Amino acid sequence: MNDTWTERLSEYIDGTLPDAERAALEAHLAGCTACRTTLDELRRVVARARALDDRPPAADLWPAIAEQIGVSSGAHHVVSLAERRTRRVTFTVPQLAAAAAVLLLLGSGGAYLALRRPPVEGGGAIAQRGPAADLTTSPVGWVQKTSSRYDAAVAELQSALEQGRASGRLDSATVRVLTQSLVTIDSAIVQARRALAADPGSAYLNQHLADTMRRKLELLRRASALAPART
Amino acid sequence: MLLNIAAVITLAVTQQTDTTVPVRPGMRLDVDNFGGEVVVKAWNQNSVRVQATHSSRDRIDVEVGASTVSVKAESRRGIAQMVEYQISAPAWMNLNLHGVSTDIEVDGAQGAVTAETVNGEVKCRGGSGQVSLKSVQGAVRLQNAKGHVDVYSVSEGLTLENVSGDISAETVSGDISLEGIESASVEVSTVSGDVTYEGSIKDGAHYRFATHNGDVTVGIPERTNVTVSVATFNGDFDSSFPVSVTNTTKHRFSFTLGSGSGRLELETFNGDIRLRRPGQLHDKHHDDQEDH
């Protein structure tokens, strides 16, 4: 892979490359399968990031979770819709992979909060804000450094789930099913982590791990929201 | 003898409620139930008929508001535990059905449908606009619907048949089967289960089928224009027709069919990915031969 051009793919996607460089990159892409593949993957990541639903999170627990995973849920600076729409997303390749993992992990609720954080002075990229701020070296680094926050969020939700069970708001059969489902997801996470440790550069494994972790949070959120159903 | 006594006691405490209220176009039906069943069938009258079987301790409230008809049970001892609802509603009526230990069934709806339960199956025939079906412990089945479709379960499978529109289907443990689909946007994922898709692959459209433990099988019609991305960590890829792989990385490769204008993403961590022509989708013999 040509490192020079790989670093310029983000600008190419954003349409900010000067005409001459754009033409040169397109010529390079025509003959470089690896760069075309990387470009396709980056486009998918950007498309997913842009397609994230902007609705507020449904569960009341989410502000606490957001706090746990390092996304402020306090008095947000509300960015206007127009401002958010025109915000340019500029990444290096590792940043983009990390940002994809963050966005996939946070899901719609987290993205909603993250997009409302005040911009960091001098920082234009999402990857330079929030939990990924110092994690531009590799997606694996992001996963490792985010683990404690993620674990805390999971613990918070599992505690809420246990309270729902203890108070009788969730019956034991439902808790059993939810627990079994969490075991299933945890098993998938362990497998994905092992695979990623062996192949840290894999975009697929990074996305897959982040997606599976997001699913665990999402399941816990849904389960916690179920607790009031019987009241 | 004991059975006879139990039957007599049951008859003694069971009560039937049968109420019909007029409705106007645009109104929505809200039903909230704890345990039992909610069955809603469409009819061609501008009225809602609620037939309920419940304990004599419970009372069925049918409230008609400006824009909604609300149905719920109340008990002198708190939540009414078990109510079996048979409801007839106009086909045009939007439905908003919620249960806890409740099976939900809808037949013939032509409006929006929201059906959510914790422990129970959800079956829906019909629906248009927003169609959202969710269960924690129960299978979800949707047939003959169109619109924006969102289907979710935690511990059971999902089945969609003859559905058109944007589709999102997600479960943790269970297979996901889609047949007769007409859609330009399909997002399907399970953690532990197989995914099967048979339907349109349209130009410029996007389809994503993903599982962690399971196989992904997709029917690709002839003359399809799509760029296919295949990712598997521990599994095989098999196609019943020739493909020419162009871009390859360690766990992912892609290829183009026709002009490649659509996008199809196929992912499984532990499992095989199979492409078939639509008629071969359920050809177990072919798959068995591949496996050996």
Coordinates of C-alpha atoms in Angstrom, one line a residue:
Chain A
M1 CA 0.0 0.0 0.0
N2 CA 1.3 3.5 -0.8
D3 CA 1.5 5.3 2.5
T4 CA 1.6 8.7 0.9
W5 CA -1.8 8.2 -0.7
T6 CA -3.3 6.3 2.2
E7 CA -2.9 9.3 4.3
R8 CA -4.7 11.4 1.7
L9 CA -7.7 9.2 1.3
S10 CA -9.7 11.1 4.0
E11 CA -9.2 14.3 2.1
Y12 CA -10.2 12.6 -1.1
I13 CA -13.4 11.4 0.5
D14 CA -14.1 14.9 1.8
G15 CA -13.5 16.4 -1.6
T16 CA -10.8 18.7 -0.3
L17 CA -7.8 17.5 -2.3
P18 CA -6.5 20.0 -4.8
D19 CA -7.4 19.1 -8.4
A20 CA -3.9 17.9 -9.4
E21 CA -3.5 15.7 -6.4
R22 CA -7.0 14.4 -6.8
A23 CA -6.2 13.4 -10.4
A24 CA -2.9 11.8 -9.3
L25 CA -4.6 9.8 -6.5
E26 CA -7.3 8.6 -8.9
A27 CA -4.6 7.4 -11.2
H28 CA -3.0 5.6 -8.4
L29 CA -6.3 4.1 -7.3
A30 CA -6.8 2.7 -10.7
G31 CA -3.8 0.5 -10.3
C32 CA -3.7 -0.1 -6.5
T33 CA -6.1 -2.7 -5.2
A34 CA -5.1 -2.2 -1.6
C35 CA -5.8 1.5 -1.7
R36 CA -9.2 0.9 -3.4
T37 CA -10.1 -1.6 -0.7
T38 CA -9.1 0.9 2.1
L39 CA -11.0 3.6 0.4
D40 CA -14.1 1.4 0.2
E41 CA -13.8 0.6 3.9
L42 CA -13.4 4.2 4.8
R43 CA -16.4 5.2 2.8
R44 CA -18.5 2.6 4.6
V45 CA -17.3 3.9 8.0
V46 CA -18.1 7.5 7.1
A47 CA -21.5 6.4 5.7
R48 CA -22.3 4.6 8.9
A49 CA -21.2 7.5 11.0
R50 CA -23.3 9.9 9.0
A51 CA -26.3 7.5 9.1
L52 CA -26.5 7.3 12.8
D53 CA -29.9 8.2 14.1
D54 CA -30.0 11.5 15.9
R55 CA -32.9 10.7 18.2
P56 CA -32.4 11.1 21.9
P57 CA -31.8 7.9 23.9
A58 CA -34.9 6.4 25.3
A59 CA -33.5 5.0 28.6
D60 CA -33.2 7.2 31.6
L61 CA -30.0 5.4 32.5
W62 CA -28.2 6.7 29.5
P63 CA -26.8 10.0 31.1
A64 CA -25.1 7.9 33.7
I65 CA -23.7 5.6 31.1
A66 CA -22.5 8.4 29.0
E67 CA -20.7 9.8 32.0
Q68 CA -19.1 6.5 32.7
I69 CA -17.8 6.1 29.2
G70 CA -16.4 9.6 29.1
V71 CA -19.1 11.4 27.1
S72 CA -20.5 14.4 29.1
S73 CA -24.2 14.2 29.6
G74 CA -24.4 17.3 31.7
A75 CA -25.2 20.7 30.5
H76 CA -24.5 20.2 26.8
H77 CA -23.7 23.0 24.6
V78 CA -26.4 22.6 22.0
V79 CA -25.0 22.8 18.5
S80 CA -27.4 24.0 15.9
L81 CA -28.6 21.5 13.4
A82 CA -27.1 23.5 10.5
E83 CA -23.8 23.6 12.3
R84 CA -23.8 19.9 12.8
R85 CA -24.7 19.2 9.2
T86 CA -21.9 21.3 7.9
R87 CA -19.3 20.0 10.3
R88 CA -16.6 18.3 8.2
V89 CA -15.4 14.9 9.2
T90 CA -11.7 14.7 8.7
F91 CA -9.7 11.7 9.8
T92 CA -6.4 10.0 9.4
V93 CA -6.8 6.3 8.7
P94 CA -6.2 5.2 12.3
Q95 CA -8.4 8.0 13.6
L96 CA -11.1 7.0 11.3
A97 CA -11.0 3.4 12.5
A98 CA -11.0 4.6 16.1
A99 CA -13.9 7.0 15.4
A100 CA -15.8 4.2 13.8
A101 CA -15.4 2.0 16.9
V102 CA -16.4 4.9 19.1
L103 CA -19.5 5.6 17.0
L104 CA -20.5 2.0 16.8
L105 CA -20.0 1.5 20.5
L106 CA -21.9 4.6 21.5
G107 CA -24.7 3.9 19.2
S108 CA -27.4 6.5 18.5
G109 CA -27.7 7.6 22.1
G110 CA -24.0 8.2 22.5
A111 CA -23.7 9.8 19.1
Y112 CA -26.5 12.2 20.0
L113 CA -24.6 13.2 23.1
A114 CA -21.2 13.2 21.4
L115 CA -22.4 15.4 18.6
R116 CA -23.6 18.0 21.1
R117 CA -20.3 18.3 22.9
P118 CA -18.7 21.7 22.5
P119 CA -16.0 21.6 19.9
V120 CA -12.4 21.4 21.3
E121 CA -10.5 24.5 20.5
G122 CA -8.6 24.1 17.3
G123 CA -10.0 20.6 16.8
G124 CA -12.0 19.8 13.8
A125 CA -12.2 16.0 13.9
I126 CA -14.5 14.0 15.9
A127 CA -11.7 11.7 16.7
Q128 CA -10.0 14.5 18.6
R129 CA -12.9 14.9 21.0
G130 CA -14.4 12.7 23.6
P131 CA -13.1 9.3 24.5
A132 CA -10.9 8.9 21.5
A133 CA -9.0 12.1 22.1
D134 CA -5.7 10.5 22.9
L135 CA -6.2 7.3 21.1
T136 CA -5.0 8.0 17.6
T137 CA -2.3 5.3 17.5
S138 CA -4.4 2.3 16.7
P139 CA -7.9 1.0 17.0
V140 CA -6.7 -1.7 19.3
G141 CA -5.3 0.9 21.6
W142 CA -8.7 2.5 21.7
V143 CA -10.4 -0.7 22.6
Q144 CA -7.9 -1.4 25.4
K145 CA -8.1 2.1 26.8
T146 CA -11.9 2.3 26.6
S147 CA -12.4 -1.0 28.3
S148 CA -12.6 0.4 31.8
R149 CA -15.2 2.9 30.8
Y150 CA -17.1 0.3 28.9
D151 CA -16.9 -2.1 31.8
A152 CA -18.2 0.6 34.1
A153 CA -21.1 1.2 31.8
V154 CA -21.9 -2.4 31.6
A155 CA -21.7 -2.8 35.4
E156 CA -24.0 0.2 35.9
L157 CA -26.6 -1.4 33.6
Q158 CA -26.2 -4.8 35.1
S159 CA -26.8 -3.3 38.5
A160 CA -30.0 -1.7 37.3
L161 CA -31.0 -5.1 35.8
E162 CA -30.4 -6.8 39.1
Q163 CA -32.4 -4.2 40.9
G164 CA -35.2 -4.8 38.5
R165 CA -35.0 -8.5 39.3
A166 CA -34.8 -8.0 43.0
S167 CA -37.7 -5.7 43.1
G168 CA -39.8 -8.1 41.2
R169 CA -40.2 -5.8 38.2
L170 CA -38.5 -8.3 36.0
D171 CA -39.4 -11.9 36.5
S172 CA -36.8 -14.6 36.9
A173 CA -37.4 -16.2 33.6
T174 CA -36.8 -12.9 31.8
V175 CA -33.7 -12.2 33.8
R176 CA -32.5 -15.7 32.9
V177 CA -33.0 -15.1 29.2
L178 CA -31.3 -11.8 29.4
T179 CA -28.4 -13.2 31.3
Q180 CA -28.0 -16.0 28.8
S181 CA -28.0 -13.5 26.0
L182 CA -25.4 -11.5 27.7
V183 CA -23.2 -14.6 28.0
T184 CA -23.7 -15.2 24.2
I185 CA -22.6 -11.7 23.5
D186 CA -19.7 -11.8 25.9
S187 CA -18.5 -15.0 24.3
A188 CA -18.5 -13.3 20.9
I189 CA -16.6 -10.3 22.4
V190 CA -13.9 -12.6 23.8
Q191 CA -13.5 -14.3 20.4
A192 CA -13.4 -11.0 18.6
R193 CA -10.8 -9.6 21.1
R194 CA -8.6 -12.6 20.6
A195 CA -8.8 -12.4 16.9
L196 CA -8.1 -8.7 17.0
A197 CA -5.0 -9.2 19.2
A198 CA -3.6 -11.5 16.6
D199 CA -4.5 -9.1 13.7
P200 CA -4.8 -5.6 15.1
G201 CA -4.9 -3.9 11.7
S202 CA -8.0 -5.7 10.5
A203 CA -10.8 -3.2 9.8
Y204 CA -13.3 -6.0 9.8
L205 CA -12.3 -7.3 13.3
N206 CA -12.2 -3.7 14.7
Q207 CA -15.7 -3.0 13.4
H208 CA -17.0 -6.4 14.5
L209 CA -15.7 -6.0 18.0
A210 CA -17.0 -2.5 18.3
D211 CA -20.4 -3.6 16.9
T212 CA -20.6 -6.6 19.3
M213 CA -19.7 -4.4 22.3
R214 CA -22.4 -1.9 21.2
R215 CA -24.9 -4.7 21.1
K216 CA -24.2 -5.6 24.6
L217 CA -24.8 -2.0 25.8
E218 CA -27.9 -1.8 23.7
L219 CA -29.2 -5.1 25.1
L220 CA -28.6 -3.8 28.7
R221 CA -30.2 -0.5 27.9
R222 CA -33.3 -2.3 26.5
A223 CA -33.4 -4.6 29.5
S224 CA -33.1 -1.8 32.0
A225 CA -35.9 0.0 30.2
L226 CA -38.1 -3.1 30.6
A227 CA -38.0 -2.9 34.4
P228 CA -40.8 -0.3 34.7
A229 CA -43.0 -2.3 32.4
R230 CA -44.6 -4.2 35.2
T231 CA -45.2 -1.2 37.4
Chain B
M1 CA -62.9 -35.1 39.9
L2 CA -60.2 -32.6 40.7
L3 CA -60.3 -31.4 37.0
N4 CA -64.0 -30.9 37.2
I5 CA -63.7 -28.9 40.4
A6 CA -61.0 -26.8 38.8
A7 CA -63.2 -26.2 35.7
V8 CA -66.1 -25.1 37.9
I9 CA -63.9 -22.7 39.8
T10 CA -62.5 -21.3 36.5
L11 CA -66.0 -20.8 35.1
A12 CA -67.0 -19.1 38.3
V13 CA -64.2 -16.5 38.3
T14 CA -63.9 -15.9 34.5
Q15 CA -65.8 -13.1 33.0
Q16 CA -66.5 -12.0 29.4
T17 CA -66.5 -8.3 28.3
D18 CA -67.8 -7.3 24.9
T19 CA -67.8 -3.7 24.0
T20 CA -68.0 -1.8 20.7
V21 CA -67.2 1.8 20.2
P22 CA -67.3 4.0 17.1
V23 CA -64.1 5.4 15.7
R24 CA -63.2 8.1 13.1
P25 CA -60.5 7.8 10.4
G26 CA -57.1 8.8 11.8
M27 CA -57.6 7.4 15.3
R28 CA -55.2 5.0 16.9
L29 CA -55.8 1.9 19.0
D30 CA -53.7 1.6 22.1
V31 CA -53.8 -1.7 24.0
D32 CA -51.9 -2.4 27.2
N33 CA -51.9 -5.9 28.7
F34 CA -49.9 -7.7 31.3
G35 CA -50.5 -11.4 30.8
G36 CA -52.5 -13.3 28.2
E37 CA -53.0 -12.5 24.6
V38 CA -53.9 -9.6 22.3
V39 CA -55.4 -10.5 19.0
V40 CA -56.4 -7.7 16.6
K41 CA -58.2 -8.5 13.4
A42 CA -59.1 -6.0 10.8
W43 CA -62.7 -5.6 9.7
N44 CA -64.4 -3.2 7.4
Q45 CA -66.4 -1.2 9.9
N46 CA -65.6 2.2 11.5
S47 CA -65.8 0.8 15.0
V48 CA -63.7 -1.1 17.4
R49 CA -65.1 -4.2 19.1
V50 CA -63.3 -5.4 22.2
Q51 CA -64.0 -8.9 23.5
A52 CA -62.1 -9.9 26.5
T53 CA -61.9 -12.9 28.8
H54 CA -60.7 -12.0 32.2
S55 CA -61.0 -12.6 35.9
S56 CA -64.2 -11.3 37.5
R57 CA -62.0 -9.2 39.8
D58 CA -60.8 -7.2 36.7
R59 CA -62.5 -4.5 34.8
I60 CA -61.8 -3.7 31.1
D61 CA -61.6 0.0 30.4
V62 CA -62.2 1.1 26.8
E63 CA -61.7 4.9 26.6
V64 CA -62.4 6.9 23.5
G65 CA -60.3 10.0 23.3
A66 CA -60.0 12.6 20.6
S67 CA -57.4 10.6 18.6
T68 CA -57.1 7.3 20.4
V69 CA -59.1 4.3 21.7
S70 CA -57.4 3.1 24.8
V71 CA -57.9 -0.5 26.1
K72 CA -56.6 -1.7 29.4
A73 CA -57.6 -3.8 32.3
E74 CA -57.8 -2.7 35.9
S75 CA -58.0 -4.8 39.0
R76 CA -59.0 -4.2 42.5
R77 CA -55.7 -5.8 43.4
G78 CA -53.5 -3.8 41.2
I79 CA -52.5 -5.0 37.8
A80 CA -54.9 -7.3 36.0
Q81 CA -52.9 -10.5 35.6
M82 CA -54.4 -12.4 32.7
V83 CA -56.6 -11.0 29.9
E84 CA -57.3 -12.6 26.6
Y85 CA -58.3 -9.9 24.1
Q86 CA -60.0 -10.5 20.7
I87 CA -60.3 -7.1 19.1
S88 CA -61.8 -6.1 15.7
A89 CA -60.6 -2.8 14.4
P90 CA -60.8 -1.0 11.0
A91 CA -58.0 -2.0 8.7
W92 CA -56.9 1.7 8.4
M93 CA -56.4 2.1 12.2
N94 CA -52.9 2.5 13.5
L95 CA -52.1 0.0 16.3
N96 CA -50.0 0.5 19.4
L97 CA -50.0 -2.8 21.3
H98 CA -48.0 -3.5 24.5
G99 CA -47.7 -6.5 26.7
V100 CA -45.5 -8.1 29.3
S101 CA -46.3 -11.8 29.4
T102 CA -48.4 -11.5 26.3
D103 CA -48.6 -13.0 22.9
I104 CA -49.6 -10.4 20.3
E105 CA -51.2 -11.2 16.9
V106 CA -52.3 -8.8 14.2
D107 CA -54.2 -9.8 11.1
G108 CA -55.0 -7.5 8.1
A109 CA -53.7 -4.2 9.4
Q110 CA -53.2 -1.5 6.8
G111 CA -51.9 1.2 9.0
A112 CA -48.8 1.6 11.3
V113 CA -48.2 -1.2 13.8
T114 CA -46.2 -1.1 17.0
A115 CA -46.3 -4.3 19.0
E116 CA -44.0 -4.9 21.9
T117 CA -43.9 -7.7 24.5
V118 CA -41.4 -9.0 27.0
N119 CA -42.4 -12.7 27.1
G120 CA -44.4 -13.8 24.2
E121 CA -44.6 -14.1 20.4
V122 CA -45.4 -11.4 18.0
K123 CA -47.1 -12.2 14.8
C124 CA -48.3 -9.6 12.3
R125 CA -49.9 -10.0 8.9
G126 CA -50.2 -6.6 7.2
G127 CA -49.1 -3.1 8.3
S128 CA -47.8 -0.1 6.5
G129 CA -45.8 3.0 7.3
Q130 CA -44.0 2.4 10.5
V131 CA -44.1 -1.2 11.5
S132 CA -42.2 -2.0 14.7
L133 CA -42.3 -5.5 16.4
K134 CA -40.3 -6.4 19.4
S135 CA -40.1 -9.2 21.9
V136 CA -37.5 -10.2 24.5
Q137 CA -38.5 -13.9 24.9
G138 CA -40.4 -14.7 21.8
A139 CA -40.2 -15.2 18.1
V140 CA -41.3 -12.4 15.8
R141 CA -43.0 -13.0 12.5
L142 CA -44.0 -10.4 10.0
Q143 CA -45.9 -11.0 6.7
N144 CA -47.3 -8.8 3.9
A145 CA -46.2 -5.5 5.3
K146 CA -44.7 -2.4 3.6
G147 CA -43.0 0.7 5.0
H148 CA -40.3 1.3 7.5
V149 CA -39.9 -2.1 9.3
D150 CA -38.1 -2.6 12.6
V151 CA -38.1 -6.1 14.0
Y152 CA -36.3 -7.1 17.2
S153 CA -36.0 -10.0 19.6
V154 CA -33.4 -11.1 22.2
S155 CA -33.7 -14.8 22.5
E156 CA -35.7 -16.0 19.5
G157 CA -35.7 -15.9 15.7
L158 CA -37.2 -13.4 13.2
T159 CA -39.1 -14.2 10.1
L160 CA -40.1 -11.7 7.5
E161 CA -42.1 -12.7 4.4
N162 CA -43.4 -10.6 1.6
V163 CA -42.2 -7.3 3.1
S164 CA -41.3 -4.2 1.2
G165 CA -39.6 -1.0 2.4
D166 CA -36.6 -0.2 4.6
I167 CA -35.9 -3.1 6.9
S168 CA -34.0 -3.5 10.2
A169 CA -34.0 -6.9 11.9
E170 CA -31.9 -7.7 14.9
T171 CA -31.7 -10.5 17.5
V172 CA -29.1 -11.9 19.8
S173 CA -29.9 -15.6 19.7
G174 CA -31.9 -16.8 16.8
D175 CA -32.1 -17.3 13.1
I176 CA -33.2 -14.5 10.8
S177 CA -35.1 -15.4 7.7
L178 CA -36.3 -13.0 5.0
E179 CA -38.2 -14.1 2.0
G180 CA -40.0 -12.2 -0.7
I181 CA -38.4 -8.9 0.2
E182 CA -38.6 -5.8 -1.9
S183 CA -36.3 -3.2 -0.4
A184 CA -33.5 -0.7 -1.1
S185 CA -32.2 -0.8 2.5
V186 CA -31.9 -3.9 4.6
E187 CA -29.9 -4.2 7.9
V188 CA -29.9 -7.6 9.5
S189 CA -27.8 -8.9 12.4
T190 CA -27.7 -11.7 15.0
V191 CA -25.0 -12.8 17.4
S192 CA -25.8 -16.5 17.3
G193 CA -27.9 -17.7 14.4
D194 CA -28.1 -18.1 10.6
V195 CA -29.2 -15.4 8.3
T196 CA -31.1 -16.2 5.1
Y197 CA -32.2 -13.6 2.5
E198 CA -34.3 -14.0 -0.6
G199 CA -35.4 -10.8 -2.3
S200 CA -34.5 -7.9 -4.4
I201 CA -31.0 -6.6 -4.8
K202 CA -31.6 -3.2 -6.3
D203 CA -29.3 -0.8 -8.1
G204 CA -27.9 1.8 -5.7
A205 CA -29.4 0.1 -2.7
H206 CA -27.6 -1.1 0.5
Y207 CA -27.9 -4.5 2.2
R208 CA -26.0 -5.8 5.2
F209 CA -26.3 -9.2 6.7
A210 CA -24.2 -10.0 9.7
T211 CA -23.8 -12.8 12.3
H212 CA -21.1 -13.8 14.8
N213 CA -21.9 -17.6 15.0
G214 CA -23.8 -18.7 12.0
D215 CA -24.1 -18.9 8.2
V216 CA -25.2 -16.2 5.9
T217 CA -27.1 -17.4 2.8
V218 CA -28.2 -14.9 0.2
G219 CA -30.2 -15.3 -3.0
I220 CA -28.8 -13.2 -5.8
P221 CA -31.1 -12.8 -8.8
E222 CA -29.7 -12.9 -12.3
R223 CA -28.6 -9.6 -13.8
T224 CA -28.0 -8.0 -10.4
N225 CA -25.8 -4.9 -10.2
V226 CA -24.1 -5.0 -6.9
T227 CA -20.7 -4.7 -5.2
V228 CA -20.4 -7.5 -2.7
S229 CA -18.1 -7.3 0.4
V230 CA -17.5 -10.6 2.1
A231 CA -15.9 -10.8 5.6
T232 CA -15.4 -14.0 7.6
F233 CA -12.8 -14.8 10.3
N234 CA -13.3 -18.5 10.5
G235 CA -15.5 -19.8 7.7
D236 CA -15.8 -20.5 4.0
F237 CA -17.3 -18.7 1.1
D238 CA -19.2 -20.5 -1.6
S239 CA -21.1 -19.3 -4.6
S240 CA -23.3 -21.3 -6.9
F241 CA -22.3 -19.0 -9.8
P242 CA -18.9 -17.7 -10.8
V243 CA -17.6 -14.5 -9.2
S244 CA -14.4 -12.7 -9.9
V245 CA -12.8 -11.5 -6.7
T246 CA -11.0 -8.2 -7.1
N247 CA -10.1 -6.7 -3.7
T248 CA -8.7 -8.9 -1.0
T249 CA -7.5 -8.3 2.5
K250 CA -6.9 -10.9 5.2
H251 CA -10.5 -11.3 6.4
R252 CA -12.4 -9.5 3.7
F253 CA -12.7 -9.5 0.0
S254 CA -15.1 -8.0 -2.5
F255 CA -16.3 -8.4 -6.1
T256 CA -18.6 -6.8 -8.5
L257 CA -21.7 -8.2 -10.2
G258 CA -22.9 -6.3 -13.2
S259 CA -22.4 -2.5 -12.9
G260 CA -21.9 -2.9 -9.1
S261 CA -24.1 0.0 -8.2
G262 CA -25.7 -1.6 -5.2
R263 CA -23.8 -2.5 -2.1
L264 CA -24.1 -5.9 -0.3
E265 CA -22.2 -6.6 2.9
L266 CA -21.9 -10.1 4.2
E267 CA -20.2 -10.8 7.5
T268 CA -19.9 -13.8 9.8
F269 CA -17.1 -14.4 12.4
N270 CA -17.7 -18.1 12.7
G271 CA -19.6 -19.4 9.8
D272 CA -20.0 -19.8 6.1
I273 CA -21.2 -17.3 3.5
R274 CA -23.2 -18.7 0.6
L275 CA -24.5 -17.0 -2.5
R276 CA -27.2 -18.8 -4.4
R277 CA -29.7 -18.1 -7.2
P278 CA -33.1 -17.6 -5.6
G279 CA -34.4 -21.0 -6.7
Q280 CA -31.4 -22.7 -5.0
L281 CA -31.9 -21.0 -1.6
H282 CA -33.4 -24.0 0.2
D283 CA -31.4 -26.6 -1.8
K284 CA -30.2 -28.6 1.2
H285 CA -28.8 -31.2 -1.1
H286 CA -26.5 -28.7 -2.7
D287 CA -25.3 -27.3 0.6
D288 CA -24.8 -30.8 2.1
Q289 CA -22.6 -31.7 -0.9
E290 CA -20.6 -28.5 -0.4
D291 CA -20.1 -29.4 3.3
H292 CA -18.6 -32.9 2.5

